[in-house]
Amino acid sequence: MISLASEVTRELPAPAIFFGLFTFGVLSLLLYLVLRLDRD
């Protein structure tokens, strides 16, 4: 039960918005590359 409580209070190493922006950037880059390769 103690380990469960420690899991609930564990914090992210960075703000949640950073993860959202990072994921958006990576997915945008991948989409750009796929569309660029498809044009050739």
Coordinates of N, CA, C and O in Angstrom, one line a residue, residues 15-37:
P15 N 7.2 19.7 -17.2 CA 5.8 20.1 -17.3 C 5.1 19.2 -18.4 O 5.7 18.9 -19.4
A16 N 3.8 19.0 -18.2 CA 3.1 18.1 -19.1 C 3.0 18.8 -20.5 O 3.0 18.1 -21.5
I17 N 3.0 20.1 -20.6 CA 2.9 20.8 -21.9 C 4.1 20.6 -22.7 O 4.0 20.5 -23.9
F18 N 5.3 20.3 -22.0 CA 6.5 20.0 -22.8 C 6.4 18.7 -23.5 O 6.7 18.6 -24.7
F19 N 5.8 17.7 -22.9 CA 5.6 16.4 -23.5 C 4.6 16.5 -24.7 O 4.8 15.9 -25.8
G20 N 3.6 17.4 -24.6 CA 2.7 17.6 -25.7 C 3.3 18.3 -26.8 O 3.1 17.8 -28.0
L21 N 4.1 19.3 -26.6 CA 4.8 20.0 -27.7 C 5.8 19.1 -28.3 O 6.0 19.2 -29.5
F22 N 6.6 18.4 -27.5 CA 7.6 17.5 -28.1 C 7.0 16.4 -29.0 O 7.4 16.2 -30.1
T23 N 5.9 15.8 -28.5 CA 5.2 14.8 -29.3 C 4.6 15.4 -30.6 O 4.7 14.8 -31.7
F24 N 4.0 16.6 -30.5 CA 3.5 17.3 -31.7 C 4.6 17.6 -32.7 O 4.5 17.4 -33.9
G25 N 5.8 18.0 -32.2 CA 6.9 18.3 -33.1 C 7.4 17.0 -33.8 O 7.7 17.1 -35.0
V26 N 7.5 16.0 -33.0 CA 8.0 14.7 -33.6 C 7.0 14.2 -34.7 O 7.4 13.8 -35.8
L27 N 5.8 14.2 -34.4 CA 4.8 13.7 -35.3 C 4.7 14.6 -36.5 O 4.5 14.1 -37.6
S28 N 4.8 15.9 -36.4 CA 4.8 16.8 -37.5 C 6.0 16.5 -38.4 O 5.9 16.5 -39.6
L29 N 7.2 16.3 -37.8 CA 8.4 16.0 -38.6 C 8.2 14.7 -39.4 O 8.5 14.6 -40.6
L30 N 7.7 13.7 -38.7 CA 7.4 12.4 -39.4 C 6.4 12.6 -40.5 O 6.6 12.0 -41.6
L31 N 5.4 13.3 -40.3 CA 4.4 13.5 -41.4 C 5.0 14.3 -42.5 O 4.7 13.9 -43.7
Y32 N 5.8 15.3 -42.3 CA 6.5 16.0 -43.3 C 7.4 15.1 -44.2 O 7.4 15.1 -45.4
L33 N 8.1 14.2 -43.5 CA 9.0 13.3 -44.2 C 8.3 12.3 -45.0 O 8.6 12.0 -46.2
V34 N 7.2 11.8 -44.5 CA 6.4 10.8 -45.3 C 5.8 11.5 -46.5 O 5.8 10.9 -47.6
L35 N 5.2 12.7 -46.3 CA 4.6 13.4 -47.5 C 5.7 13.7 -48.5 O 5.4 13.7 -49.7
R36 N 6.9 14.1 -48.1 CA 8.0 14.5 -49.0 C 8.4 13.2 -49.8 O 8.7 13.3 -50.9
L37 N 8.5 12.1 -49.1 CA 9.0 10.9 -49.8 C 7.9 10.4 -50.8 O 8.2 9.9 -51.8

